[in-house]
Short mmCIF file of C-alpha atoms in Angstrom, two decimals:
data_model
loop_
_atom_site.label_atom_id
_atom_site.label_comp_id
_atom_site.label_asym_id
_atom_site.label_seq_id
_atom_site.Cartn_x
_atom_site.Cartn_y
_atom_site.Cartn_z
CA MET T 14 -45.90 -40.80 11.40
CA SER T 15 -45.87 -38.58 8.31
CA THR T 16 -46.14 -40.20 4.75
CA THR T 17 -42.55 -38.71 4.12
CA HIS T 18 -41.16 -40.20 7.00
CA ARG T 19 -42.82 -43.74 6.40
CA TRP T 20 -41.33 -43.77 2.94
CA ARG T 21 -37.94 -42.68 4.03
CA ALA T 22 -38.29 -45.69 6.47
CA ILE T 23 -39.48 -48.03 3.85
CA THR T 24 -36.68 -47.03 1.34
CA LEU T 25 -34.05 -47.67 4.26
CA LEU T 26 -35.37 -51.12 4.77
CA ILE T 27 -35.03 -51.62 0.97
CA LEU T 28 -31.71 -50.56 1.23
CA LEU T 29 -30.83 -52.53 4.12
CA THR T 30 -32.10 -55.77 2.55
CA GLY T 31 -30.05 -55.20 -0.47
CA THR T 32 -26.85 -54.28 1.34
CA ILE T 33 -27.21 -57.33 3.56
CA LEU T 34 -27.46 -59.56 0.68
CA PHE T 35 -24.37 -58.03 -0.93
CA ALA T 36 -22.45 -57.42 1.95
CA GLY T 37 -22.21 -60.87 3.21
CA GLY T 38 -25.60 -61.60 4.83
CA GLN T 39 -27.06 -64.97 5.37
CA ALA T 40 -28.36 -65.03 1.73
CA ASP T 41 -29.26 -68.65 0.43
CA GLN T 42 -28.75 -69.78 -3.30
CA LYS T 43 -30.92 -71.93 -5.36
CA ALA T 44 -29.47 -74.90 -7.17
CA ALA T 45 -28.83 -72.49 -10.12
CA ASP T 46 -26.64 -70.20 -8.14
CA THR T 47 -28.12 -67.25 -9.74
CA GLU T 48 -31.12 -66.21 -7.28
CA LYS T 49 -30.38 -64.98 -3.83
CA VAL T 50 -32.91 -65.87 -1.19
CA LEU T 51 -33.43 -63.69 1.86
CA LYS T 52 -35.66 -64.78 4.64
CA VAL T 53 -37.86 -62.32 6.69
CA PHE T 54 -39.55 -63.01 9.91
CA SER T 55 -42.65 -60.69 10.40
CA TYR T 56 -45.94 -60.39 12.43
CA GLN T 57 -49.10 -59.58 10.92
CA PHE T 58 -49.96 -55.75 10.88
CA HIS T 59 -53.38 -55.21 12.09
CA ASN T 60 -55.97 -54.67 9.22
CA GLU T 61 -53.53 -54.08 6.39
CA GLU T 62 -51.16 -55.98 4.05
CA ASN T 63 -47.87 -56.71 5.79
CA ARG T 64 -45.40 -54.00 5.38
CA ALA T 65 -42.59 -56.07 5.14
CA LYS T 66 -44.13 -58.06 2.20
CA ILE T 67 -44.87 -54.81 0.41
CA MET T 68 -41.40 -53.61 0.90
CA ALA T 69 -40.08 -57.18 -0.27
CA ASP T 70 -42.14 -57.17 -3.34
CA ALA T 71 -41.02 -53.65 -4.37
CA TYR T 72 -37.38 -54.70 -4.10
CA MET T 73 -37.89 -57.71 -5.96
CA ALA T 74 -39.52 -56.06 -8.60
CA SER T 75 -36.33 -54.13 -9.35
CA HIS T 76 -33.83 -56.90 -8.32
CA PRO T 77 -35.15 -60.09 -10.14
CA ASP T 78 -32.09 -62.04 -8.98
CA ILE T 79 -33.31 -62.00 -5.56
CA LYS T 80 -36.07 -63.78 -3.77
CA ILE T 81 -37.52 -62.31 -0.36
CA ILE T 82 -39.62 -64.87 1.55
CA VAL T 83 -41.63 -63.19 4.16
CA GLU T 84 -42.91 -65.63 6.93
CA GLU T 85 -45.69 -63.82 8.84
CA TYR T 86 -47.20 -64.92 11.97
CA PRO T 87 -50.19 -63.41 13.91
CA TRP T 88 -49.04 -60.85 16.69
CA ASP T 89 -50.33 -63.13 19.54
CA THR T 90 -47.82 -66.08 18.37
CA TYR T 91 -44.94 -63.94 16.61
CA PHE T 92 -42.77 -63.87 19.76
CA GLN T 93 -43.25 -67.33 20.74
CA ASN T 94 -42.42 -68.57 17.29
CA LEU T 95 -39.30 -66.19 17.09
CA GLU T 96 -38.04 -67.61 20.37
CA VAL T 97 -38.38 -71.01 19.03
CA ARG T 98 -36.60 -70.05 15.94
CA PHE T 99 -33.68 -68.49 17.85
CA GLY T 100 -33.43 -71.60 20.06
CA ALA T 101 -32.77 -73.68 17.11
CA LYS T 102 -28.97 -74.20 16.01
CA GLU T 103 -30.00 -72.52 12.64
CA PRO T 104 -32.82 -70.21 12.97
CA ASN T 105 -32.81 -69.52 9.20
CA ILE T 106 -33.79 -65.86 9.50
CA ASP T 107 -32.03 -63.17 7.68
CA LEU T 108 -34.04 -60.03 8.81
CA LEU T 109 -36.81 -59.86 11.32
CA VAL T 110 -39.46 -57.49 12.54
CA MET T 111 -39.36 -56.40 16.18
CA ASP T 112 -40.50 -53.95 18.58
CA ILE T 113 -37.65 -51.45 19.84
CA PRO T 114 -37.69 -52.69 23.52
CA LEU T 115 -36.40 -55.95 22.43
CA ILE T 116 -33.35 -54.49 20.77
CA ALA T 117 -31.33 -54.73 24.08
CA ASN T 118 -32.63 -58.31 24.97
CA TYR T 119 -32.00 -59.57 21.33
CA THR T 120 -28.39 -57.98 21.26
CA GLU T 121 -27.40 -59.38 24.53
CA ARG T 122 -28.62 -62.88 23.67
CA GLY T 123 -26.36 -62.43 20.37
CA TYR T 124 -29.71 -62.79 18.01
CA ILE T 125 -29.02 -59.40 16.21
CA GLU T 126 -25.93 -57.69 15.11
CA ASP T 127 -24.59 -54.29 14.58
CA LEU T 128 -25.76 -53.06 11.14
CA THR T 129 -22.90 -50.85 10.52
CA LYS T 130 -21.07 -54.09 9.49
CA TYR T 131 -22.93 -53.78 6.36
CA ILE T 132 -23.75 -49.98 5.83
CA PRO T 133 -21.69 -47.13 6.98
CA ARG T 134 -22.98 -45.09 9.90
CA GLU T 135 -23.20 -42.14 7.92
CA LYS T 136 -25.79 -43.47 5.77
CA PHE T 137 -28.18 -44.18 8.96
CA VAL T 138 -27.26 -40.62 10.23
CA ASP T 139 -28.17 -39.04 6.84
CA ALA T 140 -31.55 -40.95 6.49
CA ILE T 141 -33.14 -41.37 9.84
CA ALA T 142 -34.06 -38.45 12.42
CA GLU T 143 -31.79 -38.56 15.48
CA LYS T 144 -34.55 -39.57 17.89
CA SER T 145 -35.47 -42.66 15.87
CA LEU T 146 -31.62 -43.64 15.38
CA ASP T 147 -31.19 -43.21 19.28
CA ALA T 148 -34.19 -45.73 19.72
CA VAL T 149 -32.49 -48.43 17.73
CA THR T 150 -28.82 -47.79 18.87
CA TYR T 151 -27.86 -49.94 21.89
CA GLY T 152 -24.33 -49.83 23.45
CA GLY T 153 -23.18 -47.49 20.87
CA LYS T 154 -24.12 -49.86 17.87
CA ILE T 155 -26.96 -49.47 15.34
CA MET T 156 -28.83 -52.86 16.03
CA ALA T 157 -32.13 -52.14 13.76
CA SER T 158 -33.62 -49.88 11.32
CA PRO T 159 -36.70 -48.07 12.38
CA MET T 160 -39.77 -48.88 10.34
CA GLN T 161 -42.51 -47.11 11.96
CA ASN T 162 -42.04 -44.59 14.81
CA SER T 163 -44.54 -42.35 16.45
CA ASP T 164 -43.59 -38.59 17.07
CA GLN T 165 -45.80 -38.74 20.39
#
């Protein structure tokens, strides 16, 4: 993935984060009711700082009223932890990092929802390569935002 495409994906995820917060996402509020909290469930990226954490830090730097908590799990236990959380009545997850093959499964089970509820389809079409967008579309709905795609 080229640097340009990577930064476009990072920018889009940051845009998604902000839009979900303001468009009715599951943001919690602290006691003062001024800071919004968004919880991200992520696996640890091999030998590098967590990309979700990097994006969260960059977003919070320009949006001081928003706190993003990134929960990280090792790759070998990530999906087990995610299933346990989804099995709970209140999973307490606003965004998650997942592999594209899981989109259909998580959509069918009601774990994820169509992102066009929060962001117009045109914004995705303008920002994401067609094949990358196809990969995160299920049943005609955009169910995820690609973060790192291979061009193989």
